[in-house]
């Protein structure tokens, strides 16, 4: 990663002469990278773009102190070297920030270059790059929607945008903490899934590693250190594993490359988290890769030959065979993956690819174009159908963008199945998709009218889960309408937004009736549908919006006779109990706790001691002092404090950046916080005694509960204790750790029900 880093990162102190030299050096490196692509006239165009950008940005510097032009130069190099884009894209990358940040207009670019370039830059400008903490949620969501729309228009826009974002992530060090969190979250929320969907695995991986580095530096550093400490041992093992295969493949006359490489830091972290294991316990921290130099016509059979050679030496796990050579993934990825039993009884993943497949794995979409010869390949048409699908969903103005992005992201990561229409056309759906998903995939009209399907000629209900190879015929009726429960069994973004759009539309119609009813009632009480009254009623009936209120009125879900209890002052009505009701709202757990364990300020919010601001600790991650935290302004429950590694953090930070409040802990030893740890160990008489000794004897902690389950000589326990801060929690964990028989201790995020 460091060698790719084109920028000067240290404290910036170059003189003008040195700066100029460095800028020119970057520019020449860009020309070298483009070498084969440069045709007659291209050089002059590139030079022109470079000079225009350098001139336009000449008075601006980046946060790190370096001249701004380094950034567009770096984005151009990433576009060319790491994504495989050509001259046009390089020109666009050089100019990508000029229209937004300088005097240069789109007309200027159209005139100086051409309309095509102006169009791409227009796309790039529309996707605002600025982290606008004050922007409304809808603005942020709209921004995501634009990203997806421009992607559907010209994929180059999004590819350059990804290069731009990658460079910003690589240079995130110089930003303040708040922006780091916001940019990193936005990256994992939308950009890395997109990179993944477009098959840009290297970029996706680097983005996620960098995001982890900034959101959870402790974990990142721990894994980096772990990888470094185990490198020697790993290299030895990999060499031992590879040796016989290498010899055998050479004997078969293959020209190939074989090597082992550690998996990405974020994917190691995901394994640690999902399986509740430590770094040492993650068994597959590396994979072996075989890359074959073989012509396209024999690559499939050669990949299988290599598979056969490898499994002559090592036993394969039949459940872990993935054949993306016969049927590539939806994002174009092709390879043969297998997991075999290596020396010393360790499972080892092996990835087999041809040189062409490897390039696709690294450069994704752009590599497809490179190999394009005449008619579109199967992969290309797959990509086209993905873009088509995107255009279709986004074209509907009723689609709720945040919802859609949420569902869309789920689509991006799941495994795929391949099913067929009655005519034998193949459709790719995520694993777990149902007959109804299939109907929506064909057309939303077909989806909303679907009453069932025939799968392999057998009649099945809407909710029937499909399998690879199924042939599906949709059965419709003009009387059919989507209902709420359909959302229980559709899993694709397209089907979900299809159902939701229908429901929203019919709810809106119903709400109109409710609005008319309410209007009559209010008039009877000699008041009106004023904004004040609507707000008052929304709050009184605990609805989340006027629409919800009107709908509830229409279906008779609220008791309108209660309207009589309101006092009316002309256009304003007020419920006498509402003030009081707000104040006596039941106390949340942590507030009770605060009373029990003393009072005082423990957070600094907006730079203020928190005794001036009311807040709650989020239940989803239960922060304690010492944790990295941020404040989040909720719509109904005031300020909530989350950990930056909270499972919900990236969604909140990416979508609602403007509601995030900078927060850190003040030192305070008087208040304690409920937290939980899970322990595992060997069952032994007296272990509970030892644990309680640590809690009440040594540390004098206040324990709320302790539950221990033991089975076959192994016990698992959950301890809930009150601690003052993270330091105390760490101390507690350390003391438990040295007890004989305890093998693992981990903090629990969410202790609800514990
Ligand atoms: Mn930029």
XYZ file of C-alpha atoms and ligand atoms in Angstrom:
755
model
C 0.000 0.000 0.000
C 2.737 2.402 0.941
C 4.594 2.026 -2.303
C 1.424 2.959 -4.177
C 1.035 6.050 -2.097
C 1.998 8.815 -4.466
C 1.958 11.613 -1.975
C 4.238 13.219 0.428
C 2.778 12.682 3.857
C 5.187 14.010 6.451
C 5.079 17.553 7.740
C 4.981 19.557 4.593
C 7.927 21.830 4.029
C 9.090 21.902 0.445
C 10.054 25.062 -1.377
C 8.393 26.096 -4.621
C 11.118 24.659 -6.835
C 10.997 21.247 -5.167
C 7.218 21.276 -5.302
C 7.199 21.923 -9.036
C 9.623 19.086 -9.597
C 7.499 16.713 -7.562
C 4.330 17.695 -9.419
C 5.979 17.117 -12.788
C 7.281 13.781 -11.604
C 3.734 12.694 -10.746
C 2.508 13.865 -14.125
C 5.201 11.932 -15.967
C 4.375 8.820 -13.954
C 0.801 9.162 -15.165
C 1.967 9.353 -18.797
C 4.115 6.264 -18.296
C 1.172 4.346 -16.866
C -0.958 5.250 -19.871
C 1.759 4.432 -22.351
C 0.104 1.804 -24.572
C -3.179 3.679 -24.580
C -1.805 6.994 -25.806
C -2.679 7.709 -29.413
C -1.925 10.691 -31.587
C -3.258 13.898 -30.068
C -3.781 12.313 -26.621
C -0.595 13.715 -25.193
C -1.573 17.288 -26.018
C -5.002 16.726 -24.476
C -3.532 15.274 -21.277
C -1.034 18.115 -21.029
C -3.829 20.608 -21.526
C -5.964 19.012 -18.797
C -3.018 18.879 -16.413
C -2.096 22.520 -16.971
C -5.677 23.682 -16.746
C -6.184 21.856 -13.445
C -2.837 22.998 -12.035
C -3.646 26.590 -12.901
C -7.186 26.405 -11.506
C -6.109 24.855 -8.199
C -2.877 26.827 -7.870
C -3.905 28.757 -4.780
C -5.349 25.812 -2.901
C -3.666 23.370 -0.590
C -4.901 20.161 0.943
C -5.225 19.688 4.713
C -1.796 18.045 4.726
C -0.242 21.228 3.334
C 0.617 19.919 -0.106
C -0.549 21.705 -3.282
C -4.047 20.606 -4.282
C -3.011 19.425 -7.758
C -1.399 16.355 -6.152
C -4.887 15.047 -5.483
C -6.259 15.059 -9.062
C -2.923 13.663 -10.238
C -3.181 10.819 -7.744
C -6.804 10.133 -8.684
C -5.793 9.958 -12.351
C -3.002 7.510 -11.541
C -5.285 5.276 -9.490
C -7.853 5.327 -12.328
C -5.220 4.202 -14.793
C -2.932 1.946 -12.763
C -5.368 0.286 -10.387
C -8.657 0.354 -12.265
C -7.290 0.068 -15.777
C -9.067 3.093 -17.274
C -7.736 4.953 -20.315
C -6.907 8.447 -21.567
C -10.420 9.940 -21.447
C -10.825 8.913 -17.835
C -7.381 10.251 -16.952
C -8.337 13.631 -18.402
C -11.596 13.575 -16.436
C -9.787 12.594 -13.247
C -7.350 15.497 -13.646
C -10.255 17.901 -14.010
C -12.660 16.193 -11.593
C -12.651 18.891 -8.901
C -12.347 21.962 -11.131
C -16.011 22.642 -11.832
C -17.005 22.251 -8.213
C -14.103 24.079 -6.593
C -12.764 26.597 -9.116
C -13.851 29.174 -11.664
C -13.892 26.642 -14.493
C -17.346 25.815 -15.867
C -18.736 22.815 -17.709
C -19.005 24.971 -20.820
C -15.274 25.690 -20.582
C -14.549 21.978 -20.478
C -16.933 21.215 -23.330
C -15.196 23.882 -25.410
C -11.585 23.025 -24.484
C -12.098 19.269 -24.687
C -15.299 17.613 -25.830
C -18.872 16.976 -24.752
C -18.149 13.455 -23.656
C -15.575 14.648 -21.139
C -17.866 17.450 -19.985
C -20.649 14.927 -19.437
C -18.478 12.689 -17.257
C -17.254 15.653 -15.231
C -20.814 16.792 -14.811
C -21.583 13.357 -13.351
C -18.627 13.632 -10.995
C -19.638 17.106 -9.879
C -23.195 16.024 -9.148
C -21.928 13.566 -6.588
C -20.954 16.051 -3.960
C -17.610 15.288 -2.470
C -17.950 17.618 0.437
C -18.812 16.110 3.758
C -21.663 18.337 4.684
C -22.359 17.739 8.344
C -25.260 20.139 8.274
C -27.009 18.552 5.321
C -30.442 17.080 5.891
C -30.875 13.329 5.837
C -32.827 13.558 2.641
C -29.968 15.478 1.043
C -27.529 12.732 1.992
C -29.838 10.031 0.737
C -30.418 11.987 -2.433
C -26.667 12.125 -2.858
C -26.435 8.332 -2.675
C -29.233 8.055 -5.145
C -27.315 10.323 -7.514
C -24.255 8.152 -7.152
C -26.264 5.138 -8.203
C -27.951 7.013 -11.031
C -24.704 8.270 -12.520
C -23.351 4.771 -12.224
C -26.204 3.593 -14.358
C -25.475 6.344 -16.894
C -21.747 5.962 -17.454
C -19.802 3.491 -15.320
C -16.652 5.590 -15.782
C -18.145 8.251 -13.521
C -18.348 5.870 -10.615
C -14.970 4.296 -11.349
C -13.271 7.710 -11.172
C -15.353 8.502 -8.113
C -14.049 5.324 -6.481
C -10.480 6.365 -7.322
C -11.214 9.779 -5.777
C -12.618 8.185 -2.630
C -9.737 5.732 -2.364
C -7.242 8.565 -2.489
C -9.172 10.501 0.134
C -9.137 7.407 2.349
C -5.396 6.981 1.852
C -4.847 10.569 2.966
C -7.394 10.608 5.776
C -4.685 11.088 8.408
C -4.706 14.840 8.020
C -8.457 15.201 8.638
C -9.974 15.820 12.044
C -11.467 12.900 13.942
C -15.071 13.763 13.144
C -14.456 13.874 9.402
C -12.388 10.713 9.554
C -15.300 8.854 11.119
C -17.806 10.315 8.731
C -15.770 9.654 5.585
C -14.748 6.169 6.717
C -18.356 5.255 7.516
C -19.660 6.594 4.248
C -16.985 4.549 2.511
C -17.982 1.252 4.102
C -21.623 2.128 3.713
C -21.753 2.849 0.013
C -18.399 2.961 -1.799
C -16.853 -0.345 -0.816
C -20.069 -2.287 -1.580
C -20.105 -0.601 -4.984
C -16.469 -1.475 -5.594
C -17.382 -5.029 -4.663
C -20.371 -5.081 -6.992
C -18.194 -3.841 -9.837
C -15.670 -6.573 -9.115
C -12.915 -4.230 -7.903
C -11.779 -6.535 -5.112
C -8.434 -4.877 -4.444
C -9.985 -1.463 -4.054
C -12.882 -2.737 -1.988
C -10.456 -4.485 0.310
C -8.154 -1.517 0.738
C -11.109 0.780 1.427
C -12.398 -1.498 4.152
C -8.980 -1.927 5.727
C -8.515 1.843 5.803
C -11.996 2.345 7.216
C -11.202 -0.088 10.019
C -7.924 1.702 10.641
C -9.744 4.967 11.304
C -12.887 3.727 13.026
C -11.238 1.100 15.230
C -7.510 1.793 15.401
C -6.910 -0.603 18.332
C -8.289 -3.598 16.493
C -6.584 -2.633 13.262
C -3.214 -2.336 14.967
C -3.690 -5.572 16.865
C -4.280 -7.482 13.627
C -1.420 -5.758 11.806
C 0.863 -6.744 14.656
C -0.511 -10.291 14.693
C 0.171 -10.661 10.969
C 3.682 -9.321 11.408
C 4.467 -11.584 14.362
C 3.290 -14.695 12.533
C 4.825 -13.894 9.173
C 7.889 -16.068 9.455
C 5.907 -19.106 10.553
C 3.329 -18.473 7.829
C 5.941 -18.210 5.082
C 7.466 -21.498 6.186
C 4.084 -23.210 6.111
C 3.123 -21.765 2.732
C 6.415 -22.914 1.216
C 5.917 -26.408 2.576
C 2.382 -26.475 1.174
C 3.344 -25.147 -2.240
C 6.478 -27.205 -2.880
C 4.997 -30.507 -4.140
C 2.288 -28.742 -6.163
C 4.821 -26.523 -7.837
C 6.922 -29.475 -8.947
C 3.938 -31.428 -10.226
C 2.482 -28.476 -12.154
C 5.857 -27.797 -13.759
C 6.023 -31.445 -14.831
C 2.650 -31.054 -16.515
C 4.167 -28.193 -18.497
C 2.083 -25.415 -16.959
C 3.295 -21.835 -17.015
C 2.035 -20.402 -13.746
C 2.558 -18.356 -10.638
C 1.777 -19.721 -7.175
C 1.920 -17.827 -3.907
C 0.277 -17.439 -0.548
C -1.024 -14.139 0.692
C -2.616 -13.024 3.930
C -6.285 -12.121 3.809
C -7.375 -8.533 4.237
C -7.349 -7.103 7.738
C -11.064 -6.338 7.753
C -11.953 -9.864 6.690
C -9.812 -11.312 9.497
C -11.616 -8.947 11.851
C -15.013 -10.067 10.537
C -14.088 -13.667 11.269
C -12.908 -12.792 14.778
C -16.119 -10.966 15.460
C -18.577 -13.366 13.860
C -17.057 -16.491 15.351
C -16.071 -14.876 18.658
C -12.451 -15.926 18.312
C -9.093 -14.279 18.872
C -6.565 -13.538 16.144
C -4.664 -16.727 17.005
C -7.827 -18.764 16.529
C -8.612 -17.526 12.999
C -7.368 -20.501 11.056
C -7.498 -19.204 7.510
C -5.628 -15.948 7.626
C -4.085 -16.626 4.241
C -5.023 -18.156 0.891
C -2.939 -19.829 -1.790
C -3.353 -18.449 -5.277
C -2.453 -20.185 -8.548
C -2.412 -18.008 -11.663
C -2.159 -19.788 -15.010
C -0.857 -18.412 -18.279
C -3.198 -20.160 -20.623
C -5.231 -19.171 -23.695
C -8.967 -18.449 -23.168
C -10.082 -21.589 -25.002
C -8.336 -23.942 -22.590
C -8.533 -21.990 -19.322
C -11.520 -23.875 -17.978
C -10.055 -27.328 -18.418
C -6.646 -26.133 -17.193
C -8.144 -24.746 -13.976
C -9.722 -28.138 -13.328
C -6.413 -29.887 -14.118
C -4.718 -27.770 -11.464
C -7.538 -28.630 -9.070
C -6.919 -32.272 -9.754
C -3.177 -31.932 -9.121
C -3.717 -30.131 -5.817
C -6.267 -32.646 -4.572
C -3.830 -35.449 -5.394
C -1.713 -34.080 -2.552
C -4.315 -32.669 -0.206
C -7.845 -33.784 0.593
C -10.500 -31.275 -0.496
C -13.472 -30.319 1.636
C -16.364 -31.060 -0.738
C -18.534 -28.437 0.929
C -16.077 -25.658 0.200
C -15.761 -26.066 -3.569
C -16.806 -22.946 -5.505
C -16.928 -23.152 -9.275
C -17.078 -19.633 -10.656
C -15.329 -20.773 -13.811
C -18.347 -22.511 -15.324
C -20.777 -19.843 -14.059
C -19.104 -16.532 -13.091
C -20.449 -14.422 -10.229
C -22.849 -11.615 -11.028
C -20.049 -9.057 -10.725
C -17.966 -10.939 -13.264
C -15.635 -12.713 -10.859
C -14.243 -15.965 -12.238
C -12.132 -18.502 -10.344
C -12.129 -21.952 -8.867
C -11.959 -21.999 -5.064
C -11.342 -25.049 -2.949
C -10.381 -25.670 0.654
C -8.025 -28.573 1.287
C -6.489 -30.226 4.320
C -2.895 -29.051 4.388
C 0.117 -30.283 6.381
C -0.401 -30.361 10.134
C -4.173 -30.737 9.787
C -4.881 -27.151 8.766
C -7.557 -26.177 6.257
C -6.093 -24.079 3.447
C -8.057 -22.155 0.827
C -6.730 -22.365 -2.735
C -7.862 -20.021 -5.520
C -7.194 -21.079 -9.098
C -7.459 -18.534 -11.935
C -6.133 -17.798 -15.383
C -4.203 -14.575 -15.969
C -7.299 -13.064 -17.596
C -9.517 -14.035 -14.653
C -6.966 -12.574 -12.287
C -7.076 -9.251 -14.060
C -10.858 -9.254 -13.828
C -10.618 -10.036 -10.120
C -8.331 -7.066 -9.599
C -9.702 -4.494 -11.981
C -13.297 -5.601 -12.320
C -15.499 -3.889 -14.819
C -12.746 -2.042 -16.646
C -10.958 -5.293 -17.364
C -14.107 -6.616 -19.042
C -13.965 -3.771 -21.488
C -10.378 -4.489 -22.222
C -11.177 -8.026 -23.260
C -14.188 -6.992 -25.245
C -14.037 -8.288 -28.792
C -17.093 -7.775 -30.915
C -20.189 -9.246 -29.264
C -20.650 -8.703 -25.538
C -19.512 -11.585 -23.376
C -21.729 -13.317 -20.848
C -20.152 -11.249 -18.061
C -20.823 -8.002 -19.827
C -24.453 -8.755 -20.432
C -24.705 -9.680 -16.751
C -23.299 -6.313 -15.813
C -25.638 -4.662 -18.243
C -28.607 -6.347 -16.653
C -27.424 -5.167 -13.233
C -27.219 -1.577 -14.499
C -30.585 -1.992 -16.167
C -32.118 -3.158 -12.890
C -30.585 -0.173 -11.098
C -31.967 2.301 -13.629
C -35.402 0.772 -13.341
C -35.616 0.980 -9.550
C -34.166 4.471 -9.391
C -36.450 5.762 -12.100
C -39.372 5.360 -9.690
C -39.689 8.645 -7.789
C -41.542 6.928 -4.947
C -38.623 4.753 -3.971
C -37.473 5.586 -0.474
C -33.777 6.058 -1.030
C -32.463 5.119 2.385
C -34.547 1.970 2.391
C -33.454 1.128 -1.086
C -29.773 1.537 -0.301
C -30.170 -0.694 2.731
C -31.762 -3.451 0.648
C -29.426 -2.869 -2.259
C -26.416 -3.377 0.027
C -27.813 -6.707 1.163
C -28.045 -7.736 -2.473
C -24.410 -6.858 -2.983
C -22.986 -9.293 -0.508
C -25.045 -12.430 -0.652
C -24.189 -15.485 -2.652
C -26.045 -16.108 -5.854
C -28.279 -18.751 -7.385
C -29.007 -19.266 -11.069
C -32.555 -19.933 -12.149
C -34.273 -20.151 -15.515
C -37.358 -18.722 -17.195
C -39.714 -21.097 -19.062
C -37.845 -20.117 -22.239
C -34.519 -21.075 -20.698
C -33.107 -17.569 -20.049
C -30.882 -17.498 -16.977
C -31.546 -15.019 -14.142
C -29.150 -14.427 -11.266
C -30.758 -13.972 -7.838
C -29.299 -13.785 -4.356
C -29.376 -16.988 -2.346
C -32.650 -17.324 -0.432
C -34.686 -15.586 -3.138
C -38.305 -16.715 -3.458
C -40.723 -17.187 -6.343
C -41.982 -13.670 -5.662
C -38.439 -12.236 -5.935
C -38.182 -13.961 -9.273
C -41.463 -12.407 -10.467
C -40.270 -8.917 -9.465
C -36.923 -9.567 -11.094
C -38.651 -10.151 -14.431
C -40.925 -7.118 -14.086
C -42.528 -5.196 -11.220
C -45.955 -5.564 -12.876
C -45.489 -9.311 -12.790
C -44.501 -9.075 -9.132
C -47.501 -7.107 -7.915
C -49.892 -9.503 -9.675
C -48.148 -12.728 -8.698
C -50.280 -15.357 -6.940
C -47.918 -18.292 -7.165
C -45.486 -20.067 -9.456
C -44.661 -23.337 -11.056
C -41.174 -24.437 -10.153
C -39.998 -27.313 -12.322
C -43.662 -27.729 -13.343
C -44.845 -28.113 -9.745
C -47.181 -25.526 -8.208
C -45.640 -23.617 -5.290
C -46.668 -20.601 -3.157
C -45.194 -17.095 -3.523
C -42.899 -17.650 -0.594
C -41.252 -20.749 -2.062
C -37.435 -20.508 -1.840
C -35.682 -21.111 -5.152
C -32.588 -23.209 -5.786
C -29.943 -23.055 -8.473
C -31.164 -24.768 -11.613
C -34.889 -24.256 -10.938
C -37.088 -23.387 -13.877
C -39.756 -20.911 -12.795
C -43.044 -19.920 -14.359
C -44.911 -17.057 -12.689
C -48.702 -17.278 -12.283
C -50.596 -13.988 -12.034
C -54.083 -12.686 -11.438
C -55.423 -9.219 -12.171
C -57.183 -9.291 -8.778
C -53.964 -9.748 -6.816
C -52.472 -6.941 -4.643
C -49.262 -6.842 -2.596
C -49.709 -6.983 1.156
C -47.541 -6.135 4.153
C -46.643 -9.785 4.842
C -44.996 -10.111 1.447
C -42.072 -8.209 2.942
C -41.470 -11.217 5.187
C -40.309 -13.393 2.343
C -38.898 -11.219 -0.407
C -35.184 -10.538 -0.106
C -34.125 -8.633 -3.234
C -34.007 -4.834 -3.271
C -36.157 -4.784 -6.367
C -38.976 -6.847 -4.876
C -38.822 -5.024 -1.542
C -39.037 -1.609 -3.094
C -41.774 -2.853 -5.447
C -43.903 -4.032 -2.522
C -43.127 -0.987 -0.389
C -43.953 1.433 -3.179
C -47.292 -0.228 -3.686
C -48.082 -0.202 0.039
C -46.991 3.406 0.428
C -49.164 4.469 -2.460
C -52.240 2.689 -1.124
C -51.538 4.028 2.357
C -51.373 7.525 0.936
C -54.765 7.060 -0.689
C -56.233 5.726 2.540
C -54.668 8.625 4.475
C -56.515 11.103 2.268
C -59.775 9.671 3.613
C -58.493 9.990 7.177
C -57.480 13.573 6.575
C -61.016 14.426 5.453
C -62.519 12.717 8.517
C -60.191 14.574 10.861
C -60.894 17.875 9.151
C -64.629 17.459 9.760
C -64.053 16.512 13.429
C -61.862 19.543 14.052
C -64.329 21.856 12.410
C -67.021 20.454 14.664
C -64.799 21.451 17.609
C -64.488 24.961 16.143
C -60.842 24.689 15.274
C -58.967 23.787 12.066
C -56.286 21.610 10.489
C -53.550 24.118 11.341
C -49.930 23.011 11.346
C -49.900 23.475 15.104
C -52.888 21.213 15.606
C -51.547 18.508 13.338
C -48.257 18.482 15.208
C -50.088 18.419 18.499
C -52.199 15.439 17.446
C -49.246 13.561 15.946
C -47.518 13.839 19.312
C -50.598 13.089 21.369
C -51.412 9.918 19.442
C -47.707 9.008 19.311
C -47.507 8.822 15.516
C -44.324 9.421 13.574
C -45.783 11.659 10.881
C -49.020 13.383 9.773
C -49.379 10.653 7.142
C -49.349 7.991 9.856
C -51.909 9.944 11.833
C -54.292 10.337 8.880
C -53.913 6.685 8.013
C -54.637 5.647 11.609
C -57.749 7.842 11.554
C -58.919 6.259 8.312
C -58.590 2.697 9.595
C -60.049 3.604 12.984
C -56.854 2.907 14.908
C -57.106 6.058 17.056
C -59.875 7.063 19.413
C -61.194 10.380 18.094
C -63.537 10.826 21.043
C -60.414 11.896 22.971
C -60.376 15.070 20.873
C -63.033 16.421 23.232
C -60.527 16.522 26.102
C -58.401 19.124 24.277
C -58.659 22.804 25.107
C -59.223 24.927 22.017
C -57.921 28.466 21.563
C -58.982 29.487 18.063
C -56.664 27.733 15.596
C -54.695 26.121 18.400
C -55.566 23.156 20.513
C -53.637 21.796 23.459
C -54.029 18.676 25.523
C -53.822 19.513 29.219
C -51.960 16.316 30.132
C -49.290 16.453 27.483
C -46.798 18.642 29.319
C -46.982 16.489 32.400
C -46.953 13.295 30.427
C -43.640 14.261 28.835
C -42.006 14.935 32.157
C -43.035 11.765 33.861
C -41.942 9.523 31.058
C -40.554 6.421 32.626
C -36.906 6.620 33.547
C -34.592 4.675 31.325
C -32.272 2.110 32.793
C -29.217 4.276 32.812
C -31.047 7.140 34.416
C -32.112 4.899 37.252
C -28.535 3.785 37.438
C -27.299 7.334 37.619
C -29.491 7.912 40.609
C -28.306 4.774 42.282
C -24.662 5.344 41.712
C -24.319 9.030 42.173
C -24.806 12.056 40.018
C -22.513 14.088 37.873
C -21.223 14.902 34.475
C -19.468 12.137 32.662
C -19.483 13.252 29.064
C -18.277 16.297 27.250
C -20.764 17.085 24.524
C -20.288 20.104 22.250
C -17.357 20.813 24.562
C -19.799 21.162 27.462
C -20.017 19.067 30.567
C -22.957 16.769 30.120
C -24.863 17.887 33.185
C -26.250 20.579 30.939
C -27.390 18.213 28.228
C -29.608 15.193 28.605
C -28.464 12.064 26.883
C -28.884 8.313 26.916
C -26.444 5.519 26.331
C -27.375 3.434 23.311
C -28.619 -0.054 24.171
C -27.136 -1.533 21.009
C -23.527 -1.091 22.089
C -23.627 0.010 25.748
C -20.683 2.377 25.859
C -18.698 2.894 29.027
C -16.218 5.681 29.770
C -12.977 5.161 27.897
C -14.718 3.797 24.804
C -14.455 5.842 21.630
C -17.905 7.383 21.314
C -20.038 9.824 19.377
C -23.346 11.472 20.165
C -26.335 11.041 17.893
C -29.447 13.201 17.942
C -32.434 10.874 17.558
C -35.791 12.065 16.334
C -37.782 11.152 19.424
C -35.449 10.220 22.232
C -32.951 13.029 22.437
C -29.225 12.495 22.360
C -27.862 8.958 22.329
C -24.255 7.978 22.864
C -22.883 5.155 20.686
C -19.508 3.456 20.487
C -17.691 4.152 17.222
C -17.483 0.376 16.756
C -21.208 -0.049 17.371
C -22.863 -2.315 14.791
C -25.129 0.608 13.862
C -22.407 3.249 13.725
C -21.579 3.191 10.043
C -25.221 3.403 9.016
C -25.862 6.348 11.351
C -22.699 8.214 10.448
C -23.132 7.734 6.733
C -26.796 8.659 6.533
C -27.255 11.192 9.258
C -23.873 12.913 9.485
C -25.539 16.186 10.390
C -27.019 14.689 13.539
C -23.696 13.523 14.905
C -22.288 15.383 17.864
C -18.695 15.250 18.930
C -18.520 13.603 22.319
C -15.832 12.409 24.653
C -15.687 11.215 28.208
C -14.906 13.439 31.115
C -13.006 11.851 33.944
C -15.389 10.862 36.636
C -15.062 8.138 39.162
C -18.451 8.411 40.765
C -20.764 6.869 38.258
C -20.743 3.281 37.186
C -22.036 1.674 34.034
C -23.542 -1.687 33.327
C -21.468 -3.841 31.055
C -21.160 -7.518 30.329
C -18.455 -10.079 29.665
C -18.753 -13.590 28.392
C -16.302 -16.155 29.719
C -15.495 -19.644 28.582
C -13.383 -22.200 30.347
C -12.907 -25.663 31.699
C -15.383 -26.662 34.325
C -13.807 -27.012 37.674
C -15.191 -27.016 41.148
C -14.781 -23.644 42.664
C -14.564 -21.652 39.471
C -17.583 -19.571 40.423
C -16.045 -18.966 43.803
C -12.878 -17.710 42.126
C -14.798 -15.411 39.811
C -16.904 -13.895 42.535
C -13.763 -13.383 44.587
C -12.323 -11.267 41.815
C -15.496 -9.264 41.523
C -16.418 -8.587 45.072
C -13.166 -9.250 46.843
C -10.294 -7.766 44.857
C -11.988 -5.161 42.734
C -15.068 -4.451 44.809
C -17.233 -4.281 41.729
C -20.956 -4.260 41.923
C -22.289 -7.337 40.156
C -25.794 -7.452 38.731
C -25.899 -11.017 37.534
C -23.808 -14.053 36.889
C -25.029 -17.011 34.913
C -23.031 -20.089 34.139
C -23.902 -22.956 31.834
C -21.751 -25.980 31.817
C -21.754 -28.932 29.504
C -19.312 -31.757 28.880
C -16.652 -30.218 31.054
C -16.799 -26.799 29.393
C -18.557 -23.868 30.967
C -19.817 -20.655 29.481
C -20.829 -17.773 31.639
C -22.145 -14.254 31.399
C -21.287 -11.693 34.025
C -23.008 -8.337 34.257
C -21.145 -5.806 36.349
C -21.087 -2.098 36.970
C -17.751 -0.502 36.091
C -16.602 3.090 36.086
C -14.712 3.051 32.826
C -12.951 0.983 30.251
C -9.788 0.848 32.288
C -11.649 -0.839 35.107
C -13.267 -3.247 32.661
C -9.866 -4.133 31.211
C -8.468 -4.624 34.677
C -11.401 -6.890 35.485
C -10.889 -8.936 32.305
C -7.180 -9.255 32.972
C -7.788 -10.565 36.455
C -10.284 -13.106 35.205
C -7.834 -14.075 32.501
C -5.176 -15.239 34.926
C -7.579 -17.533 36.769
C -6.848 -21.162 36.137
C -9.291 -22.832 33.755
C -10.613 -19.719 32.048
C -9.790 -19.831 28.349
C -11.608 -16.883 26.872
C -13.070 -13.566 27.935
C -14.917 -11.177 25.704
C -17.028 -8.119 26.087
C -20.683 -8.347 25.106
C -22.041 -5.536 22.997
C -25.684 -5.902 23.599
C -26.762 -7.189 26.954
C -30.467 -7.024 26.409
C -31.958 -10.095 27.919
C -28.674 -11.078 29.518
Mn -11.538 14.844 -5.397
